[in-house]
Short mmCIF file of C-alpha atoms in Angstrom, two decimals:
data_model
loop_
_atom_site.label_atom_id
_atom_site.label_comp_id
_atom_site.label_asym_id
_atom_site.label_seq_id
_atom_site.Cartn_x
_atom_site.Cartn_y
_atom_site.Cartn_z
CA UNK Q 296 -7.97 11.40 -27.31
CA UNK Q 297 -6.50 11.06 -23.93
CA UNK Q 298 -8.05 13.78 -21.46
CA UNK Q 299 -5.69 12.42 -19.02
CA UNK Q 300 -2.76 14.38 -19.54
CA UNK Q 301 -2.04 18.43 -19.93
CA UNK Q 302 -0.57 19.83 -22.66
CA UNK Q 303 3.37 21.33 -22.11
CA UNK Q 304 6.00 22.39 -24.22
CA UNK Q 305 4.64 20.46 -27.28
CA UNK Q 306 4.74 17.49 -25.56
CA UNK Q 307 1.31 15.69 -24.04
CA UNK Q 308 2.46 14.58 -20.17
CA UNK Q 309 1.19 13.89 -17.18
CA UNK Q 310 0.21 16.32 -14.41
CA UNK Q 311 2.53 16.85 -11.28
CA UNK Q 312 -0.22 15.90 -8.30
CA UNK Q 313 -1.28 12.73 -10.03
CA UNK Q 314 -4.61 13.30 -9.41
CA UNK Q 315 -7.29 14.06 -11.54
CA UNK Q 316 -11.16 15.72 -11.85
CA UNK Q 317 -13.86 13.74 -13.52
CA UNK Q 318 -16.00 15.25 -16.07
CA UNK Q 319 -19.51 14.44 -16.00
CA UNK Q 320 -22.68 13.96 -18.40
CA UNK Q 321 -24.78 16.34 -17.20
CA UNK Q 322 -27.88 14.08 -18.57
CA UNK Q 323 -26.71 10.46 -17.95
CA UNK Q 324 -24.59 11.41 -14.76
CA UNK Q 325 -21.81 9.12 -15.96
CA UNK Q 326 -18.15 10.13 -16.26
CA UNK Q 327 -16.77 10.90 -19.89
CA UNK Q 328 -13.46 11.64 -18.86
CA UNK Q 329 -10.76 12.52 -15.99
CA UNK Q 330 -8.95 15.36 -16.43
CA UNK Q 331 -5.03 15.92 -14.42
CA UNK Q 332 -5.97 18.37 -11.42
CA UNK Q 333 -3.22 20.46 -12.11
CA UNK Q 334 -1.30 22.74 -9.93
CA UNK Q 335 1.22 25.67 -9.17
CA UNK Q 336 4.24 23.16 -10.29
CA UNK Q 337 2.50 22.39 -13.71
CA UNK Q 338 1.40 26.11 -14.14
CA UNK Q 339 5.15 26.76 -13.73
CA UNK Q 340 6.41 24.45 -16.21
CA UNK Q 341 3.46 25.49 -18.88
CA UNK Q 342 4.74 29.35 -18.58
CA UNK Q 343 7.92 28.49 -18.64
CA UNK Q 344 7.52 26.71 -21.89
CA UNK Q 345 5.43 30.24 -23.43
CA UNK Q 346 8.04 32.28 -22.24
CA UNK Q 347 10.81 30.35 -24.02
CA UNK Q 348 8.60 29.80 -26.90
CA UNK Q 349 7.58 33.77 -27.46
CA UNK Q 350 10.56 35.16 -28.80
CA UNK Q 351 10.51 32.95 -32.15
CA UNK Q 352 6.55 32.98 -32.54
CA UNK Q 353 6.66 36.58 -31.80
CA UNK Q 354 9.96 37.56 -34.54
CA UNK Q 355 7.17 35.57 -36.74
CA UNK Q 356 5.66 37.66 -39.12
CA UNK Q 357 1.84 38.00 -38.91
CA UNK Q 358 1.29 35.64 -41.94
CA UNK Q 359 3.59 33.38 -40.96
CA UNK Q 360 1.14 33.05 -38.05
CA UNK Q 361 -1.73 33.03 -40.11
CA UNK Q 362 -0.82 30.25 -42.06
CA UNK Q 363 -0.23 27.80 -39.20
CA UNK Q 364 -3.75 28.75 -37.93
CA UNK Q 365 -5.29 28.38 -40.55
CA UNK Q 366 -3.84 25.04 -41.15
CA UNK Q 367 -4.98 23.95 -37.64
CA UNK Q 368 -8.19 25.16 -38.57
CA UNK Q 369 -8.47 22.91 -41.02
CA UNK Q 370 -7.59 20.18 -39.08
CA UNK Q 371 -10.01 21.47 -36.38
CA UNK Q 372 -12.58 21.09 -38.69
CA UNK Q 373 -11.83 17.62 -39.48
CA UNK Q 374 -13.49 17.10 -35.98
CA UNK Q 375 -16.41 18.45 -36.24
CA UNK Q 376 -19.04 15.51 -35.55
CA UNK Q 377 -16.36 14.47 -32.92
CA UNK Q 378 -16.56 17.66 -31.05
CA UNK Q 379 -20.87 18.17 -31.82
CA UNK Q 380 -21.07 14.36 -30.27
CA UNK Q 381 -18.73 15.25 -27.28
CA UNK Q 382 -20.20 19.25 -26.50
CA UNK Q 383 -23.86 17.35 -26.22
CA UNK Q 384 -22.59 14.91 -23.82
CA UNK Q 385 -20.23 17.30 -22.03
CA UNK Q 386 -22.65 20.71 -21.93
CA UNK Q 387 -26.28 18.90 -22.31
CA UNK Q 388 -27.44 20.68 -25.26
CA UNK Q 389 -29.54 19.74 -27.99
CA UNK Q 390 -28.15 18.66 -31.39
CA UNK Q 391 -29.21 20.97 -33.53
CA UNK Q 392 -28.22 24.08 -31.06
CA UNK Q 393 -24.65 22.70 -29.85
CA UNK Q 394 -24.45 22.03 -34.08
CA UNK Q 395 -24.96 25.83 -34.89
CA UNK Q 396 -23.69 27.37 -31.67
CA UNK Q 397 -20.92 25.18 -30.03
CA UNK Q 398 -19.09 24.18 -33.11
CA UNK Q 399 -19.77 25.53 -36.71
CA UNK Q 400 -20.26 29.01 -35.60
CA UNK Q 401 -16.17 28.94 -34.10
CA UNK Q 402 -14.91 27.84 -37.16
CA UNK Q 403 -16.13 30.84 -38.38
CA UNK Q 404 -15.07 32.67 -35.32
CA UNK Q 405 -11.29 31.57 -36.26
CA UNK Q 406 -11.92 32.66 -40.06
CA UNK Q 407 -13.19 35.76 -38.89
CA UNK Q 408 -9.62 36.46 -36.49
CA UNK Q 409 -7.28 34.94 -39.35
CA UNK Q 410 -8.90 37.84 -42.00
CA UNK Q 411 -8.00 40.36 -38.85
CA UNK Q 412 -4.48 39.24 -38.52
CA UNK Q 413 -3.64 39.36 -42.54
CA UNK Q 414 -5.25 42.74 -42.70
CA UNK Q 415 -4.56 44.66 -39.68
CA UNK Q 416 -2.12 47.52 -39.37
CA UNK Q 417 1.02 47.00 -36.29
CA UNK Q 418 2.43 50.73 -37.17
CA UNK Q 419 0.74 53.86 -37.76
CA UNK Q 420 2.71 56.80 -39.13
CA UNK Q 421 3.05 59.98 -37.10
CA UNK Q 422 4.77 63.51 -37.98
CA UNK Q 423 7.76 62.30 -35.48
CA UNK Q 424 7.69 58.86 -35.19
CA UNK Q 425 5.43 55.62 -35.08
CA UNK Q 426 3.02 53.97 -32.75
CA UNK Q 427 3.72 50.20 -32.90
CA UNK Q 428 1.26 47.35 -31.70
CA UNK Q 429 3.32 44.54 -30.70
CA UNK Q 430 2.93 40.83 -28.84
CA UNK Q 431 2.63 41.23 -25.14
CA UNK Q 432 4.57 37.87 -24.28
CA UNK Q 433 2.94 34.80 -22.02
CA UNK Q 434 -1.00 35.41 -21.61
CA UNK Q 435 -3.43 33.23 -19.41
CA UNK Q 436 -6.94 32.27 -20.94
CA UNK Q 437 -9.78 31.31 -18.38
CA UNK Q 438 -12.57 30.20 -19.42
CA UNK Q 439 -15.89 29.17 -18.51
CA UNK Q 440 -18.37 26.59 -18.84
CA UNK Q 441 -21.11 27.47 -20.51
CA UNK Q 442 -19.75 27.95 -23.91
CA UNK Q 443 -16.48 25.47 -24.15
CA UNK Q 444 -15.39 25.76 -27.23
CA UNK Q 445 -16.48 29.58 -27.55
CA UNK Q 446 -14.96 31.20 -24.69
CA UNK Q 447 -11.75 28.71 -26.09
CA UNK Q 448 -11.67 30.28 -30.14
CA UNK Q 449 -12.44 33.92 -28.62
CA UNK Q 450 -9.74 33.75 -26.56
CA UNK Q 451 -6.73 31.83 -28.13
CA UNK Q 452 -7.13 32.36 -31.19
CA UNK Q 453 -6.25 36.24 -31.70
CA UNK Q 454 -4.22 36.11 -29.06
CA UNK Q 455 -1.92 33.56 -30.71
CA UNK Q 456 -2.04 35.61 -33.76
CA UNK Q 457 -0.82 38.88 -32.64
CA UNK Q 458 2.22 37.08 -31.64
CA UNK Q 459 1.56 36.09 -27.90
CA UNK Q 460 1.96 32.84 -25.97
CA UNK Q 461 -0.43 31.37 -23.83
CA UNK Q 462 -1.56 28.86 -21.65
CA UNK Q 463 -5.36 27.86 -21.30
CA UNK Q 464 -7.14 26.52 -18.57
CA UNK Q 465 -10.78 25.68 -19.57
CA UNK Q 466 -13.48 25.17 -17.09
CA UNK Q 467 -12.94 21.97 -14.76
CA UNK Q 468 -16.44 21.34 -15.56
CA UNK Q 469 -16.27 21.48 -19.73
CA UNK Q 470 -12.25 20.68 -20.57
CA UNK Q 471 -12.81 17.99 -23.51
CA UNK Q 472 -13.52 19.91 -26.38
CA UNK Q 473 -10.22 22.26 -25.73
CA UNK Q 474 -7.94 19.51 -26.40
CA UNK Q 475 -8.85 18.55 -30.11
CA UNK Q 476 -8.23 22.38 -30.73
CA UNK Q 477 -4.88 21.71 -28.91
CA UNK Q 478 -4.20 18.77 -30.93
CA UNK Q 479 -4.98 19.72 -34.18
CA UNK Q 480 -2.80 23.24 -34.19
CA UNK Q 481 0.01 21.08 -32.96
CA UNK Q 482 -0.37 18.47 -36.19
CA UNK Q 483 -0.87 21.62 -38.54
CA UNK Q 484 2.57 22.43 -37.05
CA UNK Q 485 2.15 25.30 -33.97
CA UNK Q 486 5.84 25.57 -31.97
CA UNK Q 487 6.39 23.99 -28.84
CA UNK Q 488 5.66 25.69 -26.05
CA UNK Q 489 3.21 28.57 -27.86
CA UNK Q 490 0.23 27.27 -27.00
CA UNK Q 491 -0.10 24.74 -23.91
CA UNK Q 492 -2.93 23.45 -21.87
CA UNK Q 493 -3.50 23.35 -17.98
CA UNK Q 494 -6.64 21.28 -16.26
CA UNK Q 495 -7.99 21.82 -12.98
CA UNK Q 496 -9.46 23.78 -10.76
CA UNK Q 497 -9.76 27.88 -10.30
CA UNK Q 498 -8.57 28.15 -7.15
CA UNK Q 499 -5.40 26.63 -8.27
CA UNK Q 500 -4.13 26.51 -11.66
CA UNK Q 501 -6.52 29.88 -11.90
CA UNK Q 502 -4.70 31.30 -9.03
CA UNK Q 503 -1.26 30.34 -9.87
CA UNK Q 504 -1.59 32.04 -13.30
CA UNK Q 505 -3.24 34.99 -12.07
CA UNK Q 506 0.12 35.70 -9.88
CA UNK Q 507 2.36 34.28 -11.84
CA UNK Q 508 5.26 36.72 -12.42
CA UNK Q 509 5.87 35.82 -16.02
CA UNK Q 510 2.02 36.23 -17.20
CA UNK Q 511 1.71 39.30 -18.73
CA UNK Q 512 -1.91 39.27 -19.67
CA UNK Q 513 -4.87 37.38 -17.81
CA UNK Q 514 -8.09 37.57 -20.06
CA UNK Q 515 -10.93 35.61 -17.93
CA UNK Q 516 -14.68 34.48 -18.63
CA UNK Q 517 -17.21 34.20 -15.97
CA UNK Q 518 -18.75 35.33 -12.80
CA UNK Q 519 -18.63 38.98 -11.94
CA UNK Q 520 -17.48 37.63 -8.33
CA UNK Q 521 -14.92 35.47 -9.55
CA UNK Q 522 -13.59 38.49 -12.28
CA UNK Q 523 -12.91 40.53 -8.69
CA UNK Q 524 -10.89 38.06 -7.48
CA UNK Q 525 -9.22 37.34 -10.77
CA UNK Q 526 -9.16 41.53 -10.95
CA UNK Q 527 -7.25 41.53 -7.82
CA UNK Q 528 -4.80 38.85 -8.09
CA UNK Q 529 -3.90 39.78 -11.86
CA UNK Q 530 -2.68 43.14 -10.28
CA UNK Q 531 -0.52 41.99 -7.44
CA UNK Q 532 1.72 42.34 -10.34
CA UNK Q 533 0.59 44.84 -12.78
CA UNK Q 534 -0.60 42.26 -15.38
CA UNK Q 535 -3.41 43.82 -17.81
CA UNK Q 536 -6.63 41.77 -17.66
CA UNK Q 537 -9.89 41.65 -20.10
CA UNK Q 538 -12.64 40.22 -17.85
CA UNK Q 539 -16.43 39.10 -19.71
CA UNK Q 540 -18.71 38.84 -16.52
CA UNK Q 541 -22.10 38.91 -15.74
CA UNK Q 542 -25.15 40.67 -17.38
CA UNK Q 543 -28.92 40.86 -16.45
CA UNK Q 544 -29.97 42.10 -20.11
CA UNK Q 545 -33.32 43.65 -20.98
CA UNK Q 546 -35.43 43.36 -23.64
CA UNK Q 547 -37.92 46.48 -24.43
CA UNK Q 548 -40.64 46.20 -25.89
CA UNK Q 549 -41.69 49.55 -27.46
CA UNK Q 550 -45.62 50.89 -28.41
CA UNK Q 551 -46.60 49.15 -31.81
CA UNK Q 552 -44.20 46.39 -31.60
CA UNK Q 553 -45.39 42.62 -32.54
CA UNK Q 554 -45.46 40.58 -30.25
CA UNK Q 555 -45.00 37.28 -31.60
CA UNK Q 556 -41.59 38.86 -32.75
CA UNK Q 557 -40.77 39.89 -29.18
CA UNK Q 558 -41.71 36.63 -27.97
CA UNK Q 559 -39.66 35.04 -30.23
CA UNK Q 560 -36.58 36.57 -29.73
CA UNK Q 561 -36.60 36.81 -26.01
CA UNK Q 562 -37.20 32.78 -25.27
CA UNK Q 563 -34.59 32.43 -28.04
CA UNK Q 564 -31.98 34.53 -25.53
CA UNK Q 565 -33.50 33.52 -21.96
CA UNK Q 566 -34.50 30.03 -23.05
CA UNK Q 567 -31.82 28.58 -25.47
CA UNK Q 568 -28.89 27.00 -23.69
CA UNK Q 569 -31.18 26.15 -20.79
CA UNK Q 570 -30.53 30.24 -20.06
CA UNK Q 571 -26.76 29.39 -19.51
CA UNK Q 572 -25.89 32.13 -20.90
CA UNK Q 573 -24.16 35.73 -20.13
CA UNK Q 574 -25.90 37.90 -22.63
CA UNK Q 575 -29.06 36.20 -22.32
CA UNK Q 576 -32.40 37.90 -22.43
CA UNK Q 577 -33.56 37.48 -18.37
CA UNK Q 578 -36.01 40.52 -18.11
CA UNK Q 579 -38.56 41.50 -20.59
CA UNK Q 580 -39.53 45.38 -20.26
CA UNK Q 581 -43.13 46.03 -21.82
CA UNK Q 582 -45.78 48.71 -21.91
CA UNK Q 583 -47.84 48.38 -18.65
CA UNK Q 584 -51.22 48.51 -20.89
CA UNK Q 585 -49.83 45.39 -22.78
CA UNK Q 586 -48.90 43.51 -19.86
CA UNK Q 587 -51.72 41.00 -20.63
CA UNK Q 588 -50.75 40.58 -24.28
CA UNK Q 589 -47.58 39.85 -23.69
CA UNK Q 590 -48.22 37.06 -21.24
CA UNK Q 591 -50.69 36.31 -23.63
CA UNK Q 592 -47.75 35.92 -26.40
CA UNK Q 593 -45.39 34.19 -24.06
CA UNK Q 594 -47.56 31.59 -22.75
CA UNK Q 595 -47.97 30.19 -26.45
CA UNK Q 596 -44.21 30.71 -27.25
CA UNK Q 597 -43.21 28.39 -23.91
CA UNK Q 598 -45.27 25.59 -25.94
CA UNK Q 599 -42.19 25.66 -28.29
CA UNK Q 600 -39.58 25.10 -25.53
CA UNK Q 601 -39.15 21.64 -23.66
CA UNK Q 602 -36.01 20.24 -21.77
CA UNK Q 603 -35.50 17.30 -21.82
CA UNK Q 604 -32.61 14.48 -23.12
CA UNK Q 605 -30.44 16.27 -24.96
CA UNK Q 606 -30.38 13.66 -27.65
CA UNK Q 607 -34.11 13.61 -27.59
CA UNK Q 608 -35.06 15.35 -31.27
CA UNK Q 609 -38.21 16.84 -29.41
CA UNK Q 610 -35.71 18.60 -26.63
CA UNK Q 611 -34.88 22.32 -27.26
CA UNK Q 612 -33.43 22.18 -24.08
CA UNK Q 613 -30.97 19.47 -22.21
CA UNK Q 614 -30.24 19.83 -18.04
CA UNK Q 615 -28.75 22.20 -16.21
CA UNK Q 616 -24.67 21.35 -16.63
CA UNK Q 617 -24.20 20.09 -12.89
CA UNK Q 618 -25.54 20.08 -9.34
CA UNK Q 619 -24.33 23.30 -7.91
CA UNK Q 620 -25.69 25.29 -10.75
CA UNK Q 621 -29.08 23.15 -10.48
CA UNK Q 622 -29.45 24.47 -6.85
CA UNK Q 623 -28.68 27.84 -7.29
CA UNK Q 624 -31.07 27.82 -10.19
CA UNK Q 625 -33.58 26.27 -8.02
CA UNK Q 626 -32.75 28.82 -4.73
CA UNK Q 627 -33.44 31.68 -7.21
CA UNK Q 628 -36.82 30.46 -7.96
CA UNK Q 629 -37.58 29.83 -4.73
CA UNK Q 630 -36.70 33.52 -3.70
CA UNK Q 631 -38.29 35.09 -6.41
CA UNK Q 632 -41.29 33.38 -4.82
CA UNK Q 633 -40.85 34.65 -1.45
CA UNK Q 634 -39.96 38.24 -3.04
CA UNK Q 635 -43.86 38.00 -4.02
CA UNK Q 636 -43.25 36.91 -7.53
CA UNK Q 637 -46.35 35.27 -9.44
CA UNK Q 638 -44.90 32.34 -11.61
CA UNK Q 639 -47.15 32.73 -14.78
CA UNK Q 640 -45.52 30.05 -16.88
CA UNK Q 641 -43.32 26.79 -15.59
CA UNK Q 642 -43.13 25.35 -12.37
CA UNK Q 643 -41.11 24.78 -9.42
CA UNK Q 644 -38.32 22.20 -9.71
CA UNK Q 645 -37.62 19.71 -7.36
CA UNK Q 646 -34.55 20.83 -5.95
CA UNK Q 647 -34.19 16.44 -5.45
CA UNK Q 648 -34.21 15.69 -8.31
CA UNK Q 649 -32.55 12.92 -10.63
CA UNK Q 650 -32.48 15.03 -13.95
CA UNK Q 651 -31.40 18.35 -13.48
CA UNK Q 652 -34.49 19.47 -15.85
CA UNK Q 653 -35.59 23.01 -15.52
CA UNK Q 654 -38.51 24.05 -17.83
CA UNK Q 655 -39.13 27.65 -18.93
CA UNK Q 656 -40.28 29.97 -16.14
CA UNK Q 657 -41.35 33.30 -16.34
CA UNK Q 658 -41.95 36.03 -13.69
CA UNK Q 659 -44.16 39.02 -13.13
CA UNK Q 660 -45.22 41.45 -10.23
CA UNK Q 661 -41.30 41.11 -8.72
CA UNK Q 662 -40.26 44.58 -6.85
CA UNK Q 663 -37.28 46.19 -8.69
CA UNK Q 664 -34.64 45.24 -5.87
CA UNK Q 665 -35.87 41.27 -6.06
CA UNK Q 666 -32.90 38.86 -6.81
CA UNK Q 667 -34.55 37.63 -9.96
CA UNK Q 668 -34.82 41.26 -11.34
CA UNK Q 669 -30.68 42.58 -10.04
CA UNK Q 670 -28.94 39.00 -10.01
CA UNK Q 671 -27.70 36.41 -13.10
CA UNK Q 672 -29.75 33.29 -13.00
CA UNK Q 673 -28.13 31.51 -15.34
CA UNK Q 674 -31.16 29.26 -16.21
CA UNK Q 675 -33.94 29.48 -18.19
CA UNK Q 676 -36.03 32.32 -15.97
CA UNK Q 677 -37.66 35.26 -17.39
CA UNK Q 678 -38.52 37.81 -15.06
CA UNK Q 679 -41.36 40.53 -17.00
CA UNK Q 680 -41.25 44.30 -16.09
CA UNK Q 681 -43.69 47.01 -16.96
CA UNK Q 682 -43.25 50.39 -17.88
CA UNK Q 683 -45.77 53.80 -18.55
CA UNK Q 684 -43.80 55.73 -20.62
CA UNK Q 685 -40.39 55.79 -22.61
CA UNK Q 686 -38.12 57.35 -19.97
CA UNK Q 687 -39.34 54.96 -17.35
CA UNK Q 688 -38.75 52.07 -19.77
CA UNK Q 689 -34.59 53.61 -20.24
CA UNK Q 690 -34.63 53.99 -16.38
CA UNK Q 691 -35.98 49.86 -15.89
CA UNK Q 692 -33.65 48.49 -18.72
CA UNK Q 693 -30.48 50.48 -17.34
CA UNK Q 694 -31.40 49.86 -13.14
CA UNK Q 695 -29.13 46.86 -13.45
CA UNK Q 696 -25.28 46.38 -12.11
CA UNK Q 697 -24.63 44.77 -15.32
CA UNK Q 698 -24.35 46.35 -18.65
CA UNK Q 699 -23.32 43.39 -21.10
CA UNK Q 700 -25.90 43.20 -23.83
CA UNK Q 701 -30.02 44.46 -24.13
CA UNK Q 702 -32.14 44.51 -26.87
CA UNK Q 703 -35.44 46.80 -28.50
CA UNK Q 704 -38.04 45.68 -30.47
CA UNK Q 705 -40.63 48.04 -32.25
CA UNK Q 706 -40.92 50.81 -35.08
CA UNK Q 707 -37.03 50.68 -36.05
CA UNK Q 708 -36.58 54.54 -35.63
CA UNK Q 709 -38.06 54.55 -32.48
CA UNK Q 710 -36.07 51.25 -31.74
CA UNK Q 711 -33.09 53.04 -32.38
CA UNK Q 712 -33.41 55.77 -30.30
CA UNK Q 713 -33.81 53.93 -27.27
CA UNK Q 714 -31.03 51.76 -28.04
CA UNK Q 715 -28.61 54.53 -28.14
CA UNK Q 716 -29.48 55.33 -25.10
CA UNK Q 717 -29.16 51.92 -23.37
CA UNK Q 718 -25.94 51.00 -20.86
CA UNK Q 719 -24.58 48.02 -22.31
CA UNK Q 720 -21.91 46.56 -24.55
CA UNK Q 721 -24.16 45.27 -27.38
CA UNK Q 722 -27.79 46.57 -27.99
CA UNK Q 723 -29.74 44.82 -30.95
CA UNK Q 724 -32.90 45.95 -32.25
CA UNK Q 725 -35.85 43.67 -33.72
CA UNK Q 726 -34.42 41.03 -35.15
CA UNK Q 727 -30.50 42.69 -36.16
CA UNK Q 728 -28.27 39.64 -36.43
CA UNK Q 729 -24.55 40.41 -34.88
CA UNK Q 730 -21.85 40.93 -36.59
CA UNK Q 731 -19.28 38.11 -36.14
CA UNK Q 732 -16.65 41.50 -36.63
CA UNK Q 733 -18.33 43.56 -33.74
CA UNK Q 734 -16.20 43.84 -30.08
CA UNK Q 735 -17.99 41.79 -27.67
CA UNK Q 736 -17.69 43.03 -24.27
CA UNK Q 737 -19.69 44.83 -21.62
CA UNK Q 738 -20.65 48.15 -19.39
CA UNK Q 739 -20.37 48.32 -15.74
CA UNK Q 740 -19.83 44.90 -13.63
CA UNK Q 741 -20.10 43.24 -16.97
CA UNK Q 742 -16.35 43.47 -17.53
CA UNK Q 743 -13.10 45.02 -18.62
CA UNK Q 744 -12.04 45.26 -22.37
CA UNK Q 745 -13.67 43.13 -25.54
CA UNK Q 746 -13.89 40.24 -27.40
CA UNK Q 747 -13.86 39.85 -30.62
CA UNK Q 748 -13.06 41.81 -34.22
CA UNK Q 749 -9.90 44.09 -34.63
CA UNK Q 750 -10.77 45.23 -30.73
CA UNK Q 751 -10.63 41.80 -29.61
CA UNK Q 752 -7.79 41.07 -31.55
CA UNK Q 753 -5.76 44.47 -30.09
CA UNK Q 754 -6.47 43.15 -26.35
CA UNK Q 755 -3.47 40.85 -26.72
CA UNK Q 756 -1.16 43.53 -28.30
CA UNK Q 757 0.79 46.30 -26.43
CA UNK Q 758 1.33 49.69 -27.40
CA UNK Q 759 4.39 51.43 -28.42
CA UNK Q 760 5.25 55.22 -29.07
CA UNK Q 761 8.25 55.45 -31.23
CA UNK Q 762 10.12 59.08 -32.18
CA UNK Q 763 12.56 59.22 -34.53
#
């Protein structure tokens, strides 16, 4: 594959500035690739491209659209130990997690958006008319990081299926895997100009998309900050937006509830990913007369957990993805510290270091207005919270800006009960798998609109009142 061009009007071509952003190995801290820098001149010609393209792909019918996807989902697949090979060396992550989470889990992401599009209604019948859900025209995708290929399948895929156009930019920091998705819808036969591909950084070809006059849509993944700015610029002309931001999810731990199950399922949230991640786990919320026992059941669960190389079979977690995000990880700690926090498992990182290796670290005794308790980490920090009865433990878990995803575990009726009363997007209790069909999306700062299912899928369609 060559990374060094963007992908326009069907066609793979060099970027205007002629200058280009090198992704790095977050482990080996060599270069994989360069990617074009892109800017405002190849945004243009990339929208110009959707905007000729949607009026065929749109007059398409919805299984006309299928069928090309799922063609370039086949050919997708076709790279799979490719793309597992390239998201270890490009994220950082352990086989078998980038394996199960990275890439087989999208394929099914894409199944899951191709049995929407077959199945789903555009016009519901009224006593005087119609309401008819139709393409929006040219739509911007910007995504993050931390889940390359994810935040990628969430975002193009239904939104090339209801009939829009796009143009992606992925993360400067995680491009690679974007372009065999790219490649293989064009060789299963996608139009010119539907879906085309834009490298470089946010505060260009993100900024020249968000007030670009032709976008209609802007759906972003990532900071809360950077969603505000996104917010505002996407309105300058009235575009609609779907932003995924930020979360500082709880997990509550009710009366009666097992520990080694709690224990369990919060490191597998705060830990997994090296804690990159935006629904994560971060605070644990438990009984204040089982304080002990659960530091007791977390101390032996942190055995399980080691980062290390990546490609390391003993590693069940790689480095944190680059150097900024290291220190910020590391300035956290070091607050939380200063806040009065005692660090009962881990240990301090050296902010110096080669390897950007962060192991598990969990938190107790922080005041509720701390940093590690109101802000996303995005590492592998746990920060414990105690509570002496059940209203205090619905006031702890909701005392957060964000409101993207929490969890309960305990007696299941009980369990339910406080979930329902919750603020967030997604709640799961015990050990409830999700539903790859559920809208994914959050409360509060957490975001605008959802992801995934028939909701995500309706984010790229408009709405039309029709009397007759």
């Amino acid at each position: 594959m060559d990374f060094n061009k963007l992908y326009i009007n069907g066609q793979w071509q060099d970027g205007d500035s002629g200058r280009t952003i090198a992704v790095e190995n977050p482990w080996t801290l060599e270069t994989l690739a360069e990617v074009p820098r892109g800017n405002g001149t190849d945004v243009d010609r990339a929208v110009a491209a959707a905007k000729a393209a949607f009026p065929a792909w749109s007059a398409k019918t919805p299984q006309e659209r299928a069928d090309i996807i799922a063609a370039g989902l086949e050919k997708f697949k076709a790279y799979r130990d490719t793309l597992i090979d390239l998201e270890i060396d490009e994220l950082g992550q352990p086989r078998a997690w980038t394996t199960k989470m990275h890439v087989d889990r999208n394929f099914n992401r894409i199944e899951s958006f191709l049995t929407i599009a077959r199945t789903y209604r555009t016009e519901e019948t009224l006593d005087h008319g119609i309401v008819v859900r139709e393409p929006i025209g040219v739509v911007a995708l910007l995504t993050p990081w931390n889940y390359p290929l994810g935040q990628v399948v969430q975002k193009v895929t239904p939104a090339l299926l209801a009939g829009n156009t796009a143009v992606l930019k992925p993360s400067q920091t995680t491009p690679l895997s974007a372009y065999y998705m790219v490649q293989a819808f064009a060789d299963a036969g996608l139009p010119a100009g539907v879906l085309n591909l834009v490298t470089g950084a946010g505060g260009e070809v993100g900024d020249a998309l968000t007030s670009h006059p032709d976008v209609r849509l802007v759906s972003f993944t990532g900071s809360t900050a950077s969603g505000r700015q996104v917010g505002r610029d996407s309105l300058s002309t009235i575009k609609k937006i779907a932003l995924e931001l930020g979360g500082k999810s709880p997990l509550v731990v009710l009366p009666g509830a097992d520990y080694a199950d709690a224990v369990k399922i919060v490191a597998g949230s705060c830990f997994a990913n090296s804690g990159q991640t935006c629904i994560a786990y971060t605070r644990l919320v438990v009984p204040e007369a089982d304080k002990d026992k659960a530091l007791a059941a977390l101390k032996e669960e942190a055995k399980n957990w080691r980062a290390g190389d990546p490609r390391d079979p003993e590693s069940t977690l790689g480095p944190i993805v680059n150097a900024k995000q290291y220190a910020k990880v590391c300035d956290h700690i070091a607050i939380a510290l200063a806040d009065g926090g005692q660090m009962v498992i881990g240990q301090v990182p050296d902010k110096k270091a080669e390897k950007r290796l962060v192991q598990p670290i969990v938190f107790t005794d922080l005041p509720a207005q701390a940093k590690a308790v109101r802000e996303e980490i995005f590492g592998p920090v746990l920060v414990v919270q105690t509570y002496r009865d059940l209203e205090e433990a619905v006031k702890i878990a909701n005392d957060t800006p964000y409101g993207l995803a929490a969890g309960v575990v305990g007696p299941e009726e009980a369990a339910v009960a406080v979930a329902r009363r919750l603020d967030a997007g997604q709640v799961t209790v015990n050990f409830g798998a999700r539903d790859i069909f559920a809208p994914f999306g959050g409360y509060k700062e957490s975001g605008l609109g959802r992801e995934g299912g028939v909701m995500g899928y309706e984010e790229y369609l408009e709405v039309k009142a029709l009397f007759y």
